Amino acid sequence: MNIVILEEFHQNIKILNKTIWLMKKEILNCEKARSICIVLTLAKLGHFPKRKSEKEAWFLSPFRSETQASLKVSLKENYWIDFGSFEGGNVIDLVVKLKHCSVKDALIFLSGGIPNFSFHQQTILKQRTGKIEILKILTIQHLFLINFLKSRKILVSFAQNYCKEVWYNHNGKTFFAIGLENHLGGWELRNKYFKSSTSPKTFSLIPQGSDHLIVTEGMFDLLSLESLLNESLEGYDLMILNSLAFTRNISSYLKSYKTIKLYLDYDDSGSKATEYLLKIHSQAIDCRAVYKGYKDANEKLIS
């Protein structure tokens, strides 16, 4: 491993140890524990990245022997996915799997260890912690959200078909965002300054009575397609993964479709997920050529 990365982690561990000594010893609840930095948790367990960028860090999977890094950690979303098994989740899921323990034991382990320092800046993670309480759900109408959609080149009328204006309470304050509901009743929330989700987090499925399916990685990928393809999506059922960690979870839902059009990201993670779905479903089609040269559909649309 690069000596600079190793020295950086040693410095981080020193900071952590000092902070741990100052911390009040109490067991974290699940909501607080999810904000703990996965990269530093892995470092404490003796696993260091083989490579990193601004957005992600790649590790040799700690679950098997390998020579090519296949476990990715999203630094912005604090989420991991193992492309060898297409399992993933938050830091609690990681500790449970690594230590073969219960959620309670994982929380005890995390309580004695790692505060929520950012991997890059050694500051508190930008993503807010604390439970989000949904207050009301409306048709998208707030000018701030409409302007946000326009800045992403999204047709407001199209967004109104599939998303909502969600008002929520967070740490005693009221906010609003564009919301996409998942199939278990959780919400993906996006505005100009905030990107988060409520529990339970999983994929979204929008049935429209079709035997043809479109699969995208995120909500803005979906909202970009109608303009990008210059065709209505009403003839398709729609599935939004909300995270590549749910790639394996959708397999049983795909069997009944005649065609499955895949519009995942044009990066290493998106390519691996696409290859996996093409392999296990003969009716799947890689449709990313429409935004070749760009990371995703929305980046192409904005350009």
mmCIF file with all atom_site columns, N, CA, C and O in Angstrom, residues 185-218:
data_model
loop_
_atom_site.group_PDB
_atom_site.id
_atom_site.type_symbol
_atom_site.label_atom_id
_atom_site.label_alt_id
_atom_site.label_comp_id
_atom_site.label_asym_id
_atom_site.label_entity_id
_atom_site.label_seq_id
_atom_site.pdbx_PDB_ins_code
_atom_site.Cartn_x
_atom_site.Cartn_y
_atom_site.Cartn_z
_atom_site.occupancy
_atom_site.B_iso_or_equiv
_atom_site.pdbx_formal_charge
_atom_site.auth_seq_id
_atom_site.auth_comp_id
_atom_site.auth_asym_id
_atom_site.auth_atom_id
_atom_site.pdbx_PDB_model_num
ATOM 1   N N  . GLY A 1 185 ? -41.453 2.017  1.789   1.00 0.00 ? 185 GLY A N  1
ATOM 2   C CA . GLY A 1 185 ? -41.986 3.203  2.445   1.00 0.00 ? 185 GLY A CA 1
ATOM 3   C C  . GLY A 1 185 ? -40.953 4.206  2.917   1.00 0.00 ? 185 GLY A C  1
ATOM 4   O O  . GLY A 1 185 ? -41.311 5.237  3.500   1.00 0.00 ? 185 GLY A O  1
ATOM 5   N N  . GLY A 1 186 ? -39.649 3.935  2.696   1.00 0.00 ? 186 GLY A N  1
ATOM 6   C CA . GLY A 1 186 ? -38.614 4.926  3.003   1.00 0.00 ? 186 GLY A CA 1
ATOM 7   C C  . GLY A 1 186 ? -38.525 5.951  1.874   1.00 0.00 ? 186 GLY A C  1
ATOM 8   O O  . GLY A 1 186 ? -39.121 5.780  0.809   1.00 0.00 ? 186 GLY A O  1
ATOM 9   N N  . TRP A 1 187 ? -37.764 7.005  2.114   1.00 0.00 ? 187 TRP A N  1
ATOM 10  C CA . TRP A 1 187 ? -37.659 8.088  1.133   1.00 0.00 ? 187 TRP A CA 1
ATOM 11  C C  . TRP A 1 187 ? -36.205 8.431  0.827   1.00 0.00 ? 187 TRP A C  1
ATOM 12  O O  . TRP A 1 187 ? -35.375 8.516  1.739   1.00 0.00 ? 187 TRP A O  1
ATOM 13  N N  . GLU A 1 188 ? -35.917 8.637  -0.470  1.00 0.00 ? 188 GLU A N  1
ATOM 14  C CA . GLU A 1 188 ? -34.680 9.290  -0.894  1.00 0.00 ? 188 GLU A CA 1
ATOM 15  C C  . GLU A 1 188 ? -34.968 10.778 -0.974  1.00 0.00 ? 188 GLU A C  1
ATOM 16  O O  . GLU A 1 188 ? -35.956 11.190 -1.598  1.00 0.00 ? 188 GLU A O  1
ATOM 17  N N  . LEU A 1 189 ? -34.139 11.602 -0.346  1.00 0.00 ? 189 LEU A N  1
ATOM 18  C CA . LEU A 1 189 ? -34.385 13.036 -0.247  1.00 0.00 ? 189 LEU A CA 1
ATOM 19  C C  . LEU A 1 189 ? -33.244 13.818 -0.884  1.00 0.00 ? 189 LEU A C  1
ATOM 20  O O  . LEU A 1 189 ? -32.074 13.573 -0.574  1.00 0.00 ? 189 LEU A O  1
ATOM 21  N N  . ARG A 1 190 ? -33.591 14.758 -1.760  1.00 0.00 ? 190 ARG A N  1
ATOM 22  C CA . ARG A 1 190 ? -32.581 15.553 -2.459  1.00 0.00 ? 190 ARG A CA 1
ATOM 23  C C  . ARG A 1 190 ? -33.040 17.002 -2.560  1.00 0.00 ? 190 ARG A C  1
ATOM 24  O O  . ARG A 1 190 ? -34.162 17.292 -2.951  1.00 0.00 ? 190 ARG A O  1
ATOM 25  N N  . ASN A 1 191 ? -32.148 17.919 -2.185  1.00 0.00 ? 191 ASN A N  1
ATOM 26  C CA . ASN A 1 191 ? -32.294 19.311 -2.579  1.00 0.00 ? 191 ASN A CA 1
ATOM 27  C C  . ASN A 1 191 ? -30.902 19.843 -2.902  1.00 0.00 ? 191 ASN A C  1
ATOM 28  O O  . ASN A 1 191 ? -29.937 19.080 -2.948  1.00 0.00 ? 191 ASN A O  1
ATOM 29  N N  . LYS A 1 192 ? -30.792 21.108 -3.131  1.00 0.00 ? 192 LYS A N  1
ATOM 30  C CA . LYS A 1 192 ? -29.513 21.668 -3.575  1.00 0.00 ? 192 LYS A CA 1
ATOM 31  C C  . LYS A 1 192 ? -28.407 21.436 -2.562  1.00 0.00 ? 192 LYS A C  1
ATOM 32  O O  . LYS A 1 192 ? -27.233 21.311 -2.920  1.00 0.00 ? 192 LYS A O  1
ATOM 33  N N  . TYR A 1 193 ? -28.759 21.363 -1.277  1.00 0.00 ? 193 TYR A N  1
ATOM 34  C CA . TYR A 1 193 ? -27.743 21.309 -0.221  1.00 0.00 ? 193 TYR A CA 1
ATOM 35  C C  . TYR A 1 193 ? -27.726 20.001 0.562   1.00 0.00 ? 193 TYR A C  1
ATOM 36  O O  . TYR A 1 193 ? -26.870 19.809 1.420   1.00 0.00 ? 193 TYR A O  1
ATOM 37  N N  . PHE A 1 194 ? -28.658 19.099 0.281   1.00 0.00 ? 194 PHE A N  1
ATOM 38  C CA . PHE A 1 194 ? -28.816 17.944 1.165   1.00 0.00 ? 194 PHE A CA 1
ATOM 39  C C  . PHE A 1 194 ? -29.141 16.695 0.361   1.00 0.00 ? 194 PHE A C  1
ATOM 40  O O  . PHE A 1 194 ? -29.975 16.716 -0.539  1.00 0.00 ? 194 PHE A O  1
ATOM 41  N N  . LYS A 1 195 ? -28.473 15.603 0.679   1.00 0.00 ? 195 LYS A N  1
ATOM 42  C CA . LYS A 1 195 ? -28.726 14.313 0.051   1.00 0.00 ? 195 LYS A CA 1
ATOM 43  C C  . LYS A 1 195 ? -28.762 13.265 1.148   1.00 0.00 ? 195 LYS A C  1
ATOM 44  O O  . LYS A 1 195 ? -27.766 13.030 1.826   1.00 0.00 ? 195 LYS A O  1
ATOM 45  N N  . SER A 1 196 ? -29.931 12.644 1.341   1.00 0.00 ? 196 SER A N  1
ATOM 46  C CA . SER A 1 196 ? -30.026 11.653 2.404   1.00 0.00 ? 196 SER A CA 1
ATOM 47  C C  . SER A 1 196 ? -31.192 10.726 2.108   1.00 0.00 ? 196 SER A C  1
ATOM 48  O O  . SER A 1 196 ? -31.805 10.775 1.045   1.00 0.00 ? 196 SER A O  1
ATOM 49  N N  . SER A 1 197 ? -31.498 9.873  3.086   1.00 0.00 ? 197 SER A N  1
ATOM 50  C CA . SER A 1 197 ? -32.618 8.944  2.948   1.00 0.00 ? 197 SER A CA 1
ATOM 51  C C  . SER A 1 197 ? -33.143 8.607  4.329   1.00 0.00 ? 197 SER A C  1
ATOM 52  O O  . SER A 1 197 ? -32.446 8.762  5.335   1.00 0.00 ? 197 SER A O  1
ATOM 53  N N  . THR A 1 198 ? -34.390 8.150  4.366   1.00 0.00 ? 198 THR A N  1
ATOM 54  C CA . THR A 1 198 ? -34.971 7.703  5.624   1.00 0.00 ? 198 THR A CA 1
ATOM 55  C C  . THR A 1 198 ? -34.990 6.183  5.649   1.00 0.00 ? 198 THR A C  1
ATOM 56  O O  . THR A 1 198 ? -34.869 5.528  4.618   1.00 0.00 ? 198 THR A O  1
ATOM 57  N N  . SER A 1 199 ? -35.153 5.639  6.811   1.00 0.00 ? 199 SER A N  1
ATOM 58  C CA . SER A 1 199 ? -35.249 4.188  6.954   1.00 0.00 ? 199 SER A CA 1
ATOM 59  C C  . SER A 1 199 ? -36.671 3.733  6.687   1.00 0.00 ? 199 SER A C  1
ATOM 60  O O  . SER A 1 199 ? -37.628 4.450  6.984   1.00 0.00 ? 199 SER A O  1
ATOM 61  N N  . PRO A 1 200 ? -36.853 2.533  6.123   1.00 0.00 ? 200 PRO A N  1
ATOM 62  C CA . PRO A 1 200 ? -35.806 1.633  5.631   1.00 0.00 ? 200 PRO A CA 1
ATOM 63  C C  . PRO A 1 200 ? -35.316 2.058  4.254   1.00 0.00 ? 200 PRO A C  1
ATOM 64  O O  . PRO A 1 200 ? -36.095 2.517  3.428   1.00 0.00 ? 200 PRO A O  1
ATOM 65  N N  . LYS A 1 201 ? -34.010 1.931  4.021   1.00 0.00 ? 201 LYS A N  1
ATOM 66  C CA . LYS A 1 201 ? -33.435 2.285  2.724   1.00 0.00 ? 201 LYS A CA 1
ATOM 67  C C  . LYS A 1 201 ? -33.395 1.044  1.841   1.00 0.00 ? 201 LYS A C  1
ATOM 68  O O  . LYS A 1 201 ? -32.905 -0.005 2.248   1.00 0.00 ? 201 LYS A O  1
ATOM 69  N N  . THR A 1 202 ? -33.927 1.176  0.639   1.00 0.00 ? 202 THR A N  1
ATOM 70  C CA . THR A 1 202 ? -33.896 0.086  -0.330  1.00 0.00 ? 202 THR A CA 1
ATOM 71  C C  . THR A 1 202 ? -34.192 0.662  -1.713  1.00 0.00 ? 202 THR A C  1
ATOM 72  O O  . THR A 1 202 ? -34.207 1.887  -1.880  1.00 0.00 ? 202 THR A O  1
ATOM 73  N N  . PHE A 1 203 ? -34.449 -0.190 -2.689  1.00 0.00 ? 203 PHE A N  1
ATOM 74  C CA . PHE A 1 203 ? -34.704 0.279  -4.049  1.00 0.00 ? 203 PHE A CA 1
ATOM 75  C C  . PHE A 1 203 ? -36.159 0.736  -4.202  1.00 0.00 ? 203 PHE A C  1
ATOM 76  O O  . PHE A 1 203 ? -37.034 0.392  -3.399  1.00 0.00 ? 203 PHE A O  1
ATOM 77  N N  . SER A 1 204 ? -36.420 1.530  -5.237  1.00 0.00 ? 204 SER A N  1
ATOM 78  C CA . SER A 1 204 ? -37.768 2.007  -5.545  1.00 0.00 ? 204 SER A CA 1
ATOM 79  C C  . SER A 1 204 ? -38.282 1.275  -6.780  1.00 0.00 ? 204 SER A C  1
ATOM 80  O O  . SER A 1 204 ? -37.540 1.071  -7.742  1.00 0.00 ? 204 SER A O  1
ATOM 81  N N  . LEU A 1 205 ? -39.543 0.898  -6.755  1.00 0.00 ? 205 LEU A N  1
ATOM 82  C CA . LEU A 1 205 ? -40.181 0.235  -7.885  1.00 0.00 ? 205 LEU A CA 1
ATOM 83  C C  . LEU A 1 205 ? -41.472 0.976  -8.215  1.00 0.00 ? 205 LEU A C  1
ATOM 84  O O  . LEU A 1 205 ? -42.336 1.146  -7.347  1.00 0.00 ? 205 LEU A O  1
ATOM 85  N N  . ILE A 1 206 ? -41.574 1.437  -9.463  1.00 0.00 ? 206 ILE A N  1
ATOM 86  C CA . ILE A 1 206 ? -42.753 2.174  -9.911  1.00 0.00 ? 206 ILE A CA 1
ATOM 87  C C  . ILE A 1 206 ? -43.437 1.341  -10.997 1.00 0.00 ? 206 ILE A C  1
ATOM 88  O O  . ILE A 1 206 ? -43.034 1.347  -12.164 1.00 0.00 ? 206 ILE A O  1
ATOM 89  N N  . PRO A 1 207 ? -44.480 0.578  -10.623 1.00 0.00 ? 207 PRO A N  1
ATOM 90  C CA . PRO A 1 207 ? -45.172 -0.255 -11.618 1.00 0.00 ? 207 PRO A CA 1
ATOM 91  C C  . PRO A 1 207 ? -46.104 0.588  -12.481 1.00 0.00 ? 207 PRO A C  1
ATOM 92  O O  . PRO A 1 207 ? -46.806 1.469  -11.978 1.00 0.00 ? 207 PRO A O  1
ATOM 93  N N  . GLN A 1 208 ? -46.083 0.330  -13.780 1.00 0.00 ? 208 GLN A N  1
ATOM 94  C CA . GLN A 1 208 ? -46.969 1.050  -14.696 1.00 0.00 ? 208 GLN A CA 1
ATOM 95  C C  . GLN A 1 208 ? -47.693 0.068  -15.636 1.00 0.00 ? 208 GLN A C  1
ATOM 96  O O  . GLN A 1 208 ? -48.086 0.412  -16.740 1.00 0.00 ? 208 GLN A O  1
ATOM 97  N N  . GLY A 1 209 ? -47.828 -1.182 -15.159 1.00 0.00 ? 209 GLY A N  1
ATOM 98  C CA . GLY A 1 209 ? -48.562 -2.190 -15.905 1.00 0.00 ? 209 GLY A CA 1
ATOM 99  C C  . GLY A 1 209 ? -47.860 -2.706 -17.133 1.00 0.00 ? 209 GLY A C  1
ATOM 100 O O  . GLY A 1 209 ? -48.490 -3.153 -18.091 1.00 0.00 ? 209 GLY A O  1
ATOM 101 N N  . SER A 1 210 ? -46.525 -2.690 -17.122 1.00 0.00 ? 210 SER A N  1
ATOM 102 C CA . SER A 1 210 ? -45.765 -3.093 -18.297 1.00 0.00 ? 210 SER A CA 1
ATOM 103 C C  . SER A 1 210 ? -44.976 -4.372 -18.033 1.00 0.00 ? 210 SER A C  1
ATOM 104 O O  . SER A 1 210 ? -44.666 -4.704 -16.880 1.00 0.00 ? 210 SER A O  1
ATOM 105 N N  . ASP A 1 211 ? -44.639 -5.097 -19.100 1.00 0.00 ? 211 ASP A N  1
ATOM 106 C CA . ASP A 1 211 ? -43.734 -6.239 -18.966 1.00 0.00 ? 211 ASP A CA 1
ATOM 107 C C  . ASP A 1 211 ? -42.331 -5.882 -19.467 1.00 0.00 ? 211 ASP A C  1
ATOM 108 O O  . ASP A 1 211 ? -41.521 -6.759 -19.760 1.00 0.00 ? 211 ASP A O  1
ATOM 109 N N  . HIS A 1 212 ? -42.075 -4.577 -19.576 1.00 0.00 ? 212 HIS A N  1
ATOM 110 C CA . HIS A 1 212 ? -40.747 -4.062 -19.909 1.00 0.00 ? 212 HIS A CA 1
ATOM 111 C C  . HIS A 1 212 ? -40.290 -3.156 -18.757 1.00 0.00 ? 212 HIS A C  1
ATOM 112 O O  . HIS A 1 212 ? -41.088 -2.393 -18.218 1.00 0.00 ? 212 HIS A O  1
ATOM 113 N N  . LEU A 1 213 ? -39.027 -3.243 -18.412 1.00 0.00 ? 213 LEU A N  1
ATOM 114 C CA . LEU A 1 213 ? -38.518 -2.552 -17.227 1.00 0.00 ? 213 LEU A CA 1
ATOM 115 C C  . LEU A 1 213 ? -37.299 -1.702 -17.561 1.00 0.00 ? 213 LEU A C  1
ATOM 116 O O  . LEU A 1 213 ? -36.440 -2.111 -18.337 1.00 0.00 ? 213 LEU A O  1
ATOM 117 N N  . ILE A 1 214 ? -37.239 -0.519 -16.942 1.00 0.00 ? 214 ILE A N  1
ATOM 118 C CA . ILE A 1 214 ? -36.049 0.329  -16.985 1.00 0.00 ? 214 ILE A CA 1
ATOM 119 C C  . ILE A 1 214 ? -35.441 0.360  -15.591 1.00 0.00 ? 214 ILE A C  1
ATOM 120 O O  . ILE A 1 214 ? -36.156 0.565  -14.598 1.00 0.00 ? 214 ILE A O  1
ATOM 121 N N  . VAL A 1 215 ? -34.138 0.149  -15.505 1.00 0.00 ? 215 VAL A N  1
ATOM 122 C CA . VAL A 1 215 ? -33.428 0.183  -14.221 1.00 0.00 ? 215 VAL A CA 1
ATOM 123 C C  . VAL A 1 215 ? -32.400 1.306  -14.252 1.00 0.00 ? 215 VAL A C  1
ATOM 124 O O  . VAL A 1 215 ? -31.559 1.366  -15.160 1.00 0.00 ? 215 VAL A O  1
ATOM 125 N N  . THR A 1 216 ? -32.461 2.208  -13.268 1.00 0.00 ? 216 THR A N  1
ATOM 126 C CA . THR A 1 216 ? -31.466 3.272  -13.137 1.00 0.00 ? 216 THR A CA 1
ATOM 127 C C  . THR A 1 216 ? -30.822 3.192  -11.755 1.00 0.00 ? 216 THR A C  1
ATOM 128 O O  . THR A 1 216 ? -31.314 2.504  -10.861 1.00 0.00 ? 216 THR A O  1
ATOM 129 N N  . GLU A 1 217 ? -29.728 3.923  -11.595 1.00 0.00 ? 217 GLU A N  1
ATOM 130 C CA . GLU A 1 217 ? -29.006 3.890  -10.326 1.00 0.00 ? 217 GLU A CA 1
ATOM 131 C C  . GLU A 1 217 ? -29.596 4.863  -9.313  1.00 0.00 ? 217 GLU A C  1
ATOM 132 O O  . GLU A 1 217 ? -29.738 4.551  -8.144  1.00 0.00 ? 217 GLU A O  1
ATOM 133 N N  . GLY A 1 218 ? -29.953 6.082  -9.762  1.00 0.00 ? 218 GLY A N  1
ATOM 134 C CA . GLY A 1 218 ? -30.484 7.093  -8.858  1.00 0.00 ? 218 GLY A CA 1
ATOM 135 C C  . GLY A 1 218 ? -31.689 7.795  -9.445  1.00 0.00 ? 218 GLY A C  1
ATOM 136 O O  . GLY A 1 218 ? -32.033 7.624  -10.618 1.00 0.00 ? 218 GLY A O  1
#
